XYZ file of C-alpha atoms in Angstrom:
700
model
C -17.205 40.339 -124.071
C -13.946 42.282 -123.886
C -15.884 45.555 -123.664
C -18.096 44.175 -120.868
C -15.031 42.945 -118.983
C -13.287 46.353 -119.271
C -16.481 48.129 -118.182
C -16.775 45.811 -115.166
C -13.125 46.470 -114.168
C -13.631 50.250 -114.459
C -16.708 50.088 -112.206
C -14.852 47.957 -109.628
C -11.845 50.307 -109.632
C -14.087 53.373 -109.215
C -15.876 51.755 -106.299
C -12.581 50.835 -104.613
C -11.227 54.358 -105.177
C -14.397 55.872 -103.686
C -14.204 53.567 -100.663
C -10.491 54.261 -100.180
C -11.022 58.019 -100.540
C -13.897 57.911 -98.069
C -11.750 55.990 -95.581
C -8.872 58.433 -96.023
C -11.157 61.438 -95.595
C -12.745 60.025 -92.486
C -9.361 59.487 -90.802
C -9.099 58.702 -87.104
C -12.572 58.698 -85.555
C -11.789 59.864 -82.028
C -15.443 59.339 -81.127
C -14.359 55.689 -80.769
C -12.686 55.844 -77.370
C -9.034 54.675 -77.627
C -9.084 53.702 -73.930
C -11.109 50.927 -72.252
C -10.916 50.845 -68.461
C -10.612 47.571 -66.583
C -14.078 48.009 -65.066
C -15.569 48.248 -68.578
C -14.616 44.700 -69.565
C -17.482 42.437 -70.582
C -17.720 39.165 -68.621
C -18.188 36.162 -70.950
C -17.630 33.240 -68.583
C -17.801 33.299 -64.801
C -17.538 30.228 -62.534
C -16.057 29.525 -59.130
C -12.998 28.116 -60.908
C -12.298 31.105 -63.136
C -13.647 33.675 -65.503
C -13.164 35.117 -68.996
C -13.731 38.780 -69.830
C -13.387 40.544 -73.155
C -12.706 43.939 -74.651
C -13.383 45.144 -78.191
C -11.448 48.286 -79.045
C -11.218 50.151 -82.366
C -8.425 52.275 -83.832
C -10.717 54.214 -86.172
C -8.807 53.186 -89.309
C -8.291 49.424 -89.734
C -11.139 48.143 -87.624
C -11.747 46.700 -84.189
C -9.639 44.314 -82.106
C -11.005 41.584 -79.835
C -9.051 40.779 -76.655
C -9.865 38.258 -73.941
C -8.566 37.974 -70.384
C -8.601 34.359 -69.139
C -8.235 33.878 -65.369
C -8.008 30.374 -63.853
C -8.020 29.610 -60.162
C -5.247 27.211 -58.973
C -5.833 23.616 -60.168
C -8.515 24.580 -62.732
C -9.194 23.518 -66.322
C -10.346 25.570 -69.308
C -12.185 22.953 -71.382
C -11.195 22.244 -75.025
C -12.279 24.710 -77.730
C -11.696 25.053 -81.481
C -10.111 28.347 -82.576
C -11.905 30.296 -85.317
C -8.958 32.699 -85.651
C -5.345 32.998 -84.559
C -4.707 33.413 -80.835
C -1.649 35.355 -79.651
C -1.273 35.521 -75.894
C 0.894 36.703 -73.003
C 1.047 35.046 -69.565
C 0.654 37.738 -66.908
C 0.642 35.764 -63.640
C 0.665 32.195 -62.359
C 1.769 28.992 -64.059
C 0.125 26.108 -65.847
C 0.085 23.988 -68.949
C -1.135 24.569 -72.513
C -2.104 21.567 -74.654
C -3.249 21.821 -78.266
C -3.857 19.636 -81.297
C -2.716 20.747 -84.713
C -2.015 18.726 -87.857
C -2.658 15.372 -86.093
C -0.097 16.159 -83.383
C -0.744 16.771 -79.725
C 1.654 19.340 -78.275
C 2.023 20.814 -74.818
C 4.101 23.478 -73.090
C 4.478 24.630 -69.512
C 3.409 28.224 -68.978
C 5.036 30.757 -66.673
C 5.006 34.499 -66.179
C 6.240 36.395 -69.240
C 5.646 33.603 -71.791
C 4.461 34.596 -75.281
C 3.014 32.219 -77.879
C 0.630 31.919 -80.839
C -1.900 29.222 -81.745
C -3.084 29.158 -85.400
C -6.756 29.088 -86.282
C -8.271 25.617 -86.481
C -6.277 24.441 -83.450
C -7.989 22.687 -80.551
C -6.550 23.640 -77.162
C -7.217 23.592 -73.436
C -5.542 25.243 -70.427
C -4.649 23.855 -67.011
C -3.497 25.933 -64.033
C -1.025 24.548 -61.525
C -1.742 24.158 -57.843
C 0.700 26.911 -56.933
C 1.995 26.878 -53.318
C 1.081 30.552 -53.019
C -2.198 29.860 -54.893
C -1.491 32.391 -57.607
C -4.050 32.588 -60.387
C -3.118 31.870 -64.007
C -3.893 35.002 -66.036
C -3.556 34.928 -69.833
C -4.040 38.048 -72.022
C -4.919 37.153 -75.637
C -5.886 38.767 -78.936
C -7.797 37.024 -81.756
C -7.092 38.428 -85.239
C -8.610 36.851 -88.340
C -6.462 35.705 -91.237
C -4.783 38.255 -93.479
C -5.260 41.916 -92.599
C -8.800 41.453 -91.285
C -8.820 42.117 -87.547
C -12.569 42.301 -87.078
C -14.173 40.130 -84.447
C -15.719 36.937 -85.773
C -19.522 36.859 -85.730
C -19.409 33.423 -84.065
C -16.806 34.393 -81.472
C -13.104 33.472 -81.473
C -13.667 29.806 -80.542
C -16.288 27.062 -80.100
C -16.740 24.386 -77.446
C -15.834 20.853 -78.568
C -18.615 19.409 -76.444
C -21.284 21.633 -77.978
C -20.009 20.891 -81.464
C -20.304 17.146 -80.826
C -23.631 17.154 -78.987
C -25.290 19.533 -81.410
C -26.138 16.625 -83.770
C -29.090 14.246 -83.512
C -28.751 10.865 -81.835
C -29.022 8.927 -85.104
C -26.248 10.972 -86.754
C -23.993 10.541 -83.712
C -24.610 6.775 -83.593
C -23.805 6.420 -87.293
C -20.720 8.611 -86.949
C -19.265 6.995 -83.815
C -20.306 3.396 -84.597
C -21.331 2.786 -80.980
C -24.523 1.334 -79.446
C -27.502 3.609 -78.963
C -27.323 3.444 -75.164
C -23.796 4.906 -75.243
C -24.992 7.894 -77.273
C -27.934 8.310 -74.886
C -25.550 8.374 -71.934
C -23.487 11.069 -73.638
C -26.558 13.151 -74.512
C -28.007 12.715 -71.031
C -24.925 14.228 -69.400
C -25.498 17.500 -67.578
C -24.237 20.787 -68.977
C -20.723 21.624 -67.761
C -19.289 25.138 -67.507
C -16.391 26.242 -69.682
C -14.021 26.324 -66.676
C -14.054 23.450 -64.183
C -11.956 22.124 -61.332
C -8.748 20.401 -62.393
C -9.118 16.858 -63.777
C -6.948 14.218 -62.081
C -5.360 11.298 -63.956
C -8.018 8.883 -62.712
C -10.725 11.254 -63.894
C -9.010 11.473 -67.257
C -9.166 7.694 -67.578
C -12.864 7.730 -66.747
C -13.491 10.462 -69.324
C -11.388 8.712 -71.934
C -14.420 7.155 -73.648
C -16.098 10.528 -74.126
C -12.940 12.056 -75.584
C -12.501 9.002 -77.814
C -16.057 9.382 -79.119
C -15.504 13.070 -79.778
C -12.221 12.255 -81.515
C -13.889 9.656 -83.729
C -16.652 12.114 -84.567
C -14.183 14.868 -85.493
C -12.238 12.388 -87.609
C -15.389 11.297 -89.412
C -16.934 14.736 -89.986
C -13.885 16.968 -90.483
C -11.569 14.400 -92.088
C -8.697 15.719 -89.992
C -7.551 12.534 -88.255
C -7.642 11.764 -84.526
C -8.237 14.652 -82.111
C -7.994 12.710 -78.849
C -6.228 14.674 -76.143
C -5.490 11.553 -74.058
C -4.394 9.162 -76.817
C -0.748 8.460 -75.950
C -0.427 5.434 -78.217
C -0.962 6.925 -81.660
C 0.334 10.448 -81.140
C 3.146 11.330 -78.806
C 3.121 14.781 -77.215
C 5.659 17.182 -78.598
C 6.913 20.266 -76.795
C 7.283 23.665 -78.400
C 9.507 26.473 -77.271
C 7.894 29.670 -76.024
C 9.459 33.094 -75.790
C 9.824 34.526 -72.279
C 10.303 38.274 -72.047
C 11.941 38.093 -68.612
C 14.590 35.515 -69.552
C 15.705 37.113 -72.795
C 17.921 40.164 -73.084
C 15.829 43.311 -73.756
C 16.199 45.068 -77.082
C 16.914 48.281 -75.195
C 17.749 48.904 -71.539
C 19.054 51.751 -69.410
C 18.484 53.164 -65.930
C 15.092 54.537 -67.020
C 13.644 51.185 -68.144
C 13.717 48.593 -70.915
C 11.703 47.415 -73.911
C 11.441 44.188 -75.912
C 9.739 43.487 -79.264
C 8.833 39.863 -80.092
C 8.526 39.175 -83.813
C 8.522 35.994 -85.883
C 12.345 35.951 -85.884
C 12.418 35.611 -82.098
C 9.268 33.457 -81.931
C 8.851 31.254 -85.054
C 5.287 30.424 -83.963
C 4.288 33.930 -85.079
C 5.008 33.082 -88.728
C 1.818 33.330 -90.757
C 0.244 35.672 -88.198
C -0.304 39.403 -88.463
C 0.295 40.081 -84.755
C 3.518 40.923 -82.928
C 4.085 41.517 -79.210
C 6.051 44.090 -77.245
C 6.716 44.730 -73.552
C 7.816 48.083 -72.068
C 8.955 48.686 -68.483
C 9.260 52.328 -67.414
C 10.760 53.213 -64.043
C 9.439 56.039 -61.874
C 9.565 59.426 -63.564
C 10.623 58.079 -66.977
C 9.186 58.215 -70.483
C 9.149 56.227 -73.703
C 10.407 58.946 -76.037
C 8.022 60.488 -78.595
C 7.746 58.106 -81.569
C 5.325 56.655 -84.093
C 4.867 53.234 -85.650
C 4.850 53.386 -89.467
C 3.923 49.713 -89.924
C 1.316 48.778 -87.335
C -1.384 49.792 -84.905
C -0.420 49.169 -81.266
C -2.871 47.767 -78.682
C -1.453 48.087 -75.165
C -2.472 46.565 -71.816
C -1.192 48.094 -68.567
C -0.057 45.178 -66.392
C 1.604 47.099 -63.543
C 1.588 50.617 -62.113
C 0.032 53.635 -63.754
C 1.011 56.361 -66.175
C -0.056 58.767 -68.895
C -0.286 58.221 -72.661
C -0.024 61.164 -75.058
C -1.267 60.644 -78.642
C -0.865 63.332 -81.318
C -3.147 63.627 -84.330
C -0.946 63.102 -87.380
C -3.440 64.535 -89.891
C -2.414 67.990 -91.087
C -5.767 68.542 -92.806
C -9.151 69.364 -91.343
C -10.556 65.889 -90.790
C -13.482 65.981 -88.397
C -12.901 64.529 -84.939
C -9.089 64.336 -85.240
C -7.446 65.948 -82.237
C -4.600 65.434 -79.809
C -5.420 63.253 -76.819
C -3.981 62.352 -73.450
C -5.352 59.762 -71.040
C -4.355 57.994 -67.839
C -3.854 54.213 -67.834
C -3.897 51.946 -64.794
C -3.352 48.244 -64.278
C -5.767 46.282 -66.478
C -6.642 49.176 -68.844
C -6.497 48.635 -72.618
C -5.479 51.411 -75.026
C -4.873 51.623 -78.777
C -2.717 53.925 -80.927
C -3.161 53.817 -84.739
C -0.200 53.717 -87.062
C 1.455 57.024 -87.957
C 0.114 58.649 -84.762
C 3.008 59.999 -82.628
C 2.837 58.810 -79.016
C 4.688 58.939 -75.708
C 4.101 56.844 -72.572
C 5.095 58.337 -69.203
C 5.341 56.920 -65.671
C 4.459 58.959 -62.597
C 7.142 59.986 -60.116
C 5.475 57.795 -57.479
C 5.008 54.619 -59.532
C 6.459 52.704 -62.446
C 4.537 51.683 -65.585
C 4.737 48.276 -67.277
C 2.581 47.471 -70.292
C 2.409 44.628 -72.788
C 1.028 45.205 -76.245
C 0.082 43.664 -79.554
C 1.109 45.202 -82.890
C -0.705 44.443 -86.121
C 2.359 43.139 -87.920
C 5.106 40.609 -87.221
C 7.424 42.083 -89.827
C 10.608 43.746 -88.703
C 9.734 47.345 -88.115
C 11.559 50.192 -86.428
C 9.528 52.817 -84.551
C 10.421 56.269 -85.773
C 11.688 58.342 -82.840
C 11.499 62.121 -82.748
C 14.207 62.367 -80.084
C 17.466 60.657 -79.197
C 20.438 59.717 -81.345
C 18.089 57.670 -83.566
C 15.816 60.671 -84.190
C 14.557 61.045 -87.748
C 15.265 64.761 -87.410
C 18.987 64.026 -87.458
C 18.657 62.463 -90.920
C 17.131 65.593 -92.471
C 18.950 68.580 -93.838
C 19.568 71.230 -91.165
C 18.457 74.084 -93.418
C 15.189 72.285 -94.201
C 14.581 71.752 -90.464
C 15.324 75.412 -89.739
C 12.776 76.465 -92.362
C 10.239 73.911 -91.104
C 10.469 74.980 -87.432
C 11.169 78.636 -88.284
C 14.108 78.800 -85.873
C 17.705 79.925 -86.079
C 20.608 77.671 -86.982
C 22.002 77.768 -83.436
C 18.644 76.765 -81.962
C 18.257 73.737 -84.222
C 21.888 72.782 -83.593
C 21.309 72.873 -79.843
C 18.147 70.764 -80.173
C 19.813 68.056 -82.261
C 23.186 67.969 -80.522
C 21.696 67.823 -77.002
C 19.974 64.498 -77.671
C 21.320 61.441 -75.894
C 21.606 57.808 -76.858
C 18.494 56.431 -75.162
C 14.900 56.031 -76.340
C 13.666 55.547 -72.765
C 14.253 58.947 -71.210
C 14.166 60.499 -67.787
C 11.113 62.718 -67.571
C 10.488 63.813 -64.000
C 6.909 65.035 -63.369
C 5.989 64.689 -67.059
C 3.128 62.305 -66.263
C 1.913 64.620 -63.490
C 1.965 67.561 -65.900
C 0.072 65.541 -68.529
C -2.497 64.579 -65.879
C -2.885 68.224 -64.877
C -3.376 69.271 -68.495
C -5.848 66.400 -68.993
C -7.865 67.536 -65.978
C -7.766 71.135 -67.215
C -9.007 70.014 -70.628
C -11.740 67.983 -68.941
C -12.778 70.977 -66.823
C -12.657 73.172 -69.899
C -14.842 70.714 -71.811
C -17.266 70.569 -68.882
C -17.384 74.372 -68.778
C -17.937 74.490 -72.527
C -20.692 71.893 -72.197
C -22.210 73.924 -69.362
C -21.983 77.079 -71.456
C -23.551 75.219 -74.342
C -26.381 74.029 -72.096
C -26.882 77.562 -70.803
C -26.849 78.868 -74.366
C -29.404 76.263 -75.378
C -31.477 77.117 -72.308
C -31.300 80.813 -73.209
C -32.293 79.976 -76.751
C -35.213 77.910 -75.478
C -36.270 80.760 -73.169
C -35.920 83.216 -76.053
C -37.976 80.942 -78.277
C -40.576 80.545 -75.491
C -40.656 84.327 -75.043
C -41.046 84.819 -78.777
C -43.772 82.182 -78.821
C -45.523 83.969 -75.919
C -45.253 87.296 -77.754
C -46.576 85.713 -80.923
C -49.437 84.204 -78.884
C -50.234 87.597 -77.356
C -50.037 89.267 -80.749
C -52.312 86.602 -82.157
C -54.769 87.073 -79.285
C -54.630 90.866 -79.771
C -55.229 90.372 -83.493
C -58.156 88.074 -82.761
C -59.505 90.612 -80.232
C -59.171 93.395 -82.790
C -60.944 91.300 -85.401
C -63.659 90.452 -82.871
C -64.109 94.154 -82.040
C -64.239 95.018 -85.731
C -66.826 92.305 -86.292
C -68.783 93.557 -83.257
C -68.677 97.137 -84.551
C -69.723 95.957 -87.974
C -72.541 93.945 -86.441
C -73.689 96.952 -84.429
C -73.560 99.157 -87.517
C -75.613 96.597 -89.409
C -78.045 96.447 -86.484
C -78.369 100.237 -86.500
C -78.803 100.288 -90.257
C -81.391 97.500 -90.006
C -83.253 99.398 -87.358
C -83.101 102.546 -89.450
C -84.409 100.653 -92.475
C -87.151 99.107 -90.384
C -87.962 102.533 -89.031
C -88.082 104.008 -92.517
C -90.239 101.120 -93.715
C -92.531 101.604 -90.748
C -92.679 105.323 -91.488
C -93.548 104.634 -95.102
C -96.235 102.184 -94.077
C -97.625 104.658 -91.607
C -97.508 107.395 -94.213
C -99.308 105.228 -96.700
C -101.767 104.232 -94.012
C -102.275 107.871 -93.145
C -102.699 108.763 -96.807
C -105.274 106.001 -97.299
C -107.106 106.955 -94.202
C -106.534 110.700 -94.628
C -109.809 111.235 -96.276
C -111.603 109.010 -93.863
C -109.817 110.265 -90.840
C -109.319 113.899 -91.555
C -111.639 114.664 -88.801
C -110.039 112.112 -86.587
C -106.586 113.406 -87.466
C -107.634 116.849 -86.565
C -108.783 115.516 -83.262
C -105.791 113.410 -82.847
C -103.272 115.851 -84.356
C -102.341 117.197 -81.016
C -101.887 113.722 -79.565
C -99.981 112.608 -82.640
C -97.662 115.547 -82.440
C -97.024 114.678 -78.828
C -96.385 111.061 -79.750
C -94.143 112.140 -82.603
C -92.239 114.397 -80.259
C -91.825 111.597 -77.741
C -90.671 109.274 -80.485
C -88.109 111.762 -81.759
C -86.857 112.298 -78.256
C -86.600 108.544 -77.826
C -84.691 108.199 -81.096
C -82.348 111.014 -80.142
C -81.814 109.405 -76.756
C -81.113 106.071 -78.466
C -78.763 107.799 -80.866
C -76.939 109.551 -78.027
C -76.689 106.223 -76.190
C -75.167 104.595 -79.291
C -72.749 107.502 -79.703
C -71.709 107.298 -76.054
C -71.226 103.551 -76.381
C -69.167 104.036 -79.542
C -67.082 106.718 -77.803
C -66.577 104.370 -74.864
C -65.470 101.576 -77.201
C -63.088 103.926 -78.988
C -61.730 105.093 -75.647
C -61.271 101.442 -74.592
C -59.532 100.723 -77.894
C -57.190 103.722 -77.395
C -56.481 102.591 -73.847
C -55.668 99.063 -75.011
C -53.487 100.502 -77.779
C -51.626 102.610 -75.231
C -51.203 99.529 -73.018
C -49.901 97.561 -76.016
C -47.500 100.399 -76.873
C -46.368 100.492 -73.241
C -45.953 96.695 -73.295
C -44.010 96.955 -76.572
C -41.741 99.637 -75.087
C -41.201 97.499 -71.989
C -40.451 94.482 -74.176
C -37.939 96.542 -76.212
C -36.336 97.721 -72.981
C -36.121 94.098 -71.774
C -34.619 93.049 -75.123
C -32.104 95.883 -74.889
C -31.329 94.849 -71.295
C -30.907 91.218 -72.401
C -28.771 92.381 -75.326
C -26.643 94.505 -72.986
C -26.370 91.550 -70.614
C -25.345 89.278 -73.507
C -22.788 91.862 -74.625
C -21.487 92.081 -71.063
C -21.357 88.274 -70.858
C -19.597 88.164 -74.231
C -17.163 90.807 -72.969
C -16.619 88.797 -69.769
C -16.134 85.625 -71.822
C -13.691 87.487 -74.065
C -11.854 88.727 -70.978
C -11.900 85.167 -69.567
C -10.628 83.858 -72.923
C -7.901 86.518 -72.833
C -6.983 85.506 -69.300
C -7.042 81.837 -70.320
C -4.766 82.571 -73.270
C -2.483 84.531 -70.954
C -2.501 81.614 -68.491
C -1.812 79.196 -71.334
C 0.963 81.483 -72.556
C 2.310 81.641 -69.000
C 2.044 77.829 -68.718
C 3.763 77.464 -72.096
C 6.443 79.920 -70.976
C 6.886 77.985 -67.734
C 7.052 74.743 -69.723
C 9.661 76.319 -71.995
C 11.547 77.506 -68.917
C 11.341 73.984 -67.474
C 12.498 72.560 -70.786
C 15.255 75.158 -70.916
C 16.194 74.269 -67.313
C 16.278 70.571 -68.216
C 18.303 71.374 -71.307
C 20.685 73.509 -69.260
C 20.912 70.716 -66.703
C 21.749 68.271 -69.467
C 24.210 70.769 -70.904
C 25.645 71.316 -67.436
C 25.930 67.563 -66.986
C 27.581 67.327 -70.401
C 29.676 70.385 -69.554
C 30.553 68.877 -66.154
C 31.673 65.664 -67.855
C 33.660 67.680 -70.403
C 35.036 69.825 -67.566
C 36.137 66.683 -65.694
C 37.793 65.361 -68.831
C 39.402 68.775 -69.393
C 40.537 68.900 -65.751
C 42.016 65.406 -66.068
C 43.664 66.431 -69.341
C 44.848 69.693 -67.744
C 46.155 67.779 -64.729
C 47.952 65.338 -67.028
C 49.339 68.258 -69.035
C 50.351 69.994 -65.793
C 52.114 66.838 -64.621
C 53.857 66.568 -67.978
C 54.625 70.287 -67.828
C 55.875 69.867 -64.249
C 58.076 66.989 -65.384
C 59.312 69.014 -68.322
C 59.749 72.025 -66.039
C 61.796 69.948 -63.600
C 63.834 68.572 -66.471
C 64.250 72.067 -67.861
C 65.145 73.386 -64.407
C 67.631 70.534 -63.990
C 68.992 71.263 -67.455
C 68.987 74.976 -66.708
C 70.690 74.370 -63.355
C 73.236 72.152 -65.085
C 73.771 74.778 -67.794
C 74.002 77.468 -65.132
C 76.558 75.397 -63.240
C 78.430 74.847 -66.482
C 78.109 78.544 -67.266
C 79.134 79.372 -63.689
C 82.083 77.009 -64.018
C 82.868 78.497 -67.424
C 82.418 81.987 -65.968
C 84.711 81.130 -63.049
C 87.188 79.658 -65.499
C 86.915 82.736 -67.665
C 87.203 84.988 -64.588
C 90.227 83.020 -63.430
C 91.692 83.234 -66.917
C 90.786 86.921 -67.054
C 92.312 87.453 -63.612
C 95.363 85.578 -64.726
C 95.483 87.638 -67.900
C 95.073 90.793 -65.880
C 97.832 89.695 -63.506
C 100.037 88.877 -66.496
C 99.154 92.210 -68.064
C 99.828 94.009 -64.774
C 103.124 92.172 -64.440
C 103.895 93.032 -68.049
C 102.939 96.665 -67.445
C 104.982 96.697 -64.210
C 107.882 95.146 -66.060
C 107.512 97.639 -68.915
C 107.256 100.515 -66.421
C 110.313 99.238 -64.546
C 112.168 98.849 -67.828
C 111.043 102.350 -68.809
C 112.230 103.719 -65.499
C 115.539 101.904 -65.867
C 115.820 103.197 -69.399
C 115.001 106.709 -68.148
C 117.600 106.371 -65.462
C 120.209 105.149 -67.931
C 119.356 107.987 -70.269
C 119.655 110.515 -67.471
C 122.928 109.062 -66.432
C 124.173 109.224 -69.991
C 123.060 112.798 -70.269
C 124.769 113.724 -67.071
C 127.901 111.985 -68.214
C 127.958 113.719 -71.584
C 127.130 117.234 -70.183
C 130.355 119.587 -70.429
C 131.743 121.191 -67.276
C 132.508 124.806 -66.732
C 135.667 124.534 -68.718
C 134.020 123.088 -71.705
C 135.087 119.582 -71.098
C 132.914 116.724 -70.489
C 133.248 114.633 -67.425
C 134.293 111.785 -69.573
């Protein structure tokens, strides 16, 4: 038993591995169109009071997703249904009221534009639209995932009508289940079929219909063992209100001048707990873009609710999976598009119009989209050297790329959507040209095959003609040989006859010898003439055969010339195609160069803006420094002036002191000179007094 169990587990694991490997190898099947236009919706319900249309879209990996668009005219009622799967919805326009029964409780909420909510499977609900003064329709966009990770559409549809569920049973079963007289059941069964969307039911009408709802409630209680399901029973179950999330009354998760975005998960909306669907809303202004990013946790199903724009999706598979390629497509109001997880994307609004889209993601867990640009870019978390090696660029280039990124995830992207549209149209024209070339190639192949078939037919006919001629010649030869044999036999018979009658007719032969010789001569001449005729006929046939052979050789030469001409033409066409491909590559290179120049211009503009801001800050700093320097300069000048005055005062004092010293010195010198002169005078006088006179006596 243990061996059998292990063998069974090995088989199961191998099967699961094979299935998983097959799914991984198949990858994103782009043959499943990721875009469904509004005109391609399938109408499910259509009445004068409203309609319901649906879209089933696949992501190529997880499965398909079923969406419904419920539109109610003012004062209309969407009759009660039982949900087979969860229902997550967004209110696009109008207002109304949602009422549902779950776990023996009747709950109701008022609906308005921007409301988001989820009803679990097994719930019974109905919708009512208000009689709006401006008569605006109530439009609800919904998605219906199954439980767990299974998002495939239910085989029985996302919901069932309560009325059909009740009236699908026989009269006897209904009477036993409801415990009512037979005539009451007959009245219920005799009621005419009602559409799924009807005109609004007034309070008096509700009271009249109360018996029917009570019978249905009793039936559901009896069969499903779930308690009372009456929508109008206000005695047993009081209505309870639940809080919805409104995207226009809550602060966006991100907002700048280029737009805003909000993600609604089970933390913001507790009703999403237990579901595998989250909701997001993105509003892009004119000429803006949701930066390139990918969702690592969920597939995103978007619905354009206003404006128009372009969506760019990049194939994330680095292998050679068939059908995986980059895509771009235009979305308009009402279009539905899907982007699988791990596929990088960017949504862009045209310069002439904004783009608003609401979407459903296949998980309510907290997840952060991985952005390739902005301050939150995953590139900024990687090692610079690894990035340089990955992009094969210089260090300065990678530094410029990473440091030039701003704070926002919603970016300005003027004319990006227009450029994507132009590239999309070029790709479409290129695909049409390739399809046309393929058709022409197939047509040429068909013509070549037809020509080969015609040549084979002619060769076959020529072969049959040759065989027929050979058979005719053979038949003629056999005819000649037969005639010769008959002639020889006749000659032998005649010879024998002559030999038998020789003795008897010697005399007669002598008499007839001359005539016989003449007859023999005539016969020989006739045989020779016949022989010449056969030879001439044979020569004519041979000449005809040579002529036909020459014609066939001429035809073969002409055919070879035509083949060579076709081959030359094909070579010329191939050369022209190669030249066209070269020109296309040059044009693509020129377009890429122009795009790089545009990107470089945008980068320079951003750098200039950054530089301008830095320049303004530097100018303010320089002005502040200049003011401080001016203040310091004035203080220094004042200090310098004060020092100069002090120095001037000191200099004047020193000059005065110097002048005074000089005057004192001059006075001292004058006094010394005067004293010297007086001393000189006294000395001279003394000398004169002591000098002896002529008699040898001094004057003294």
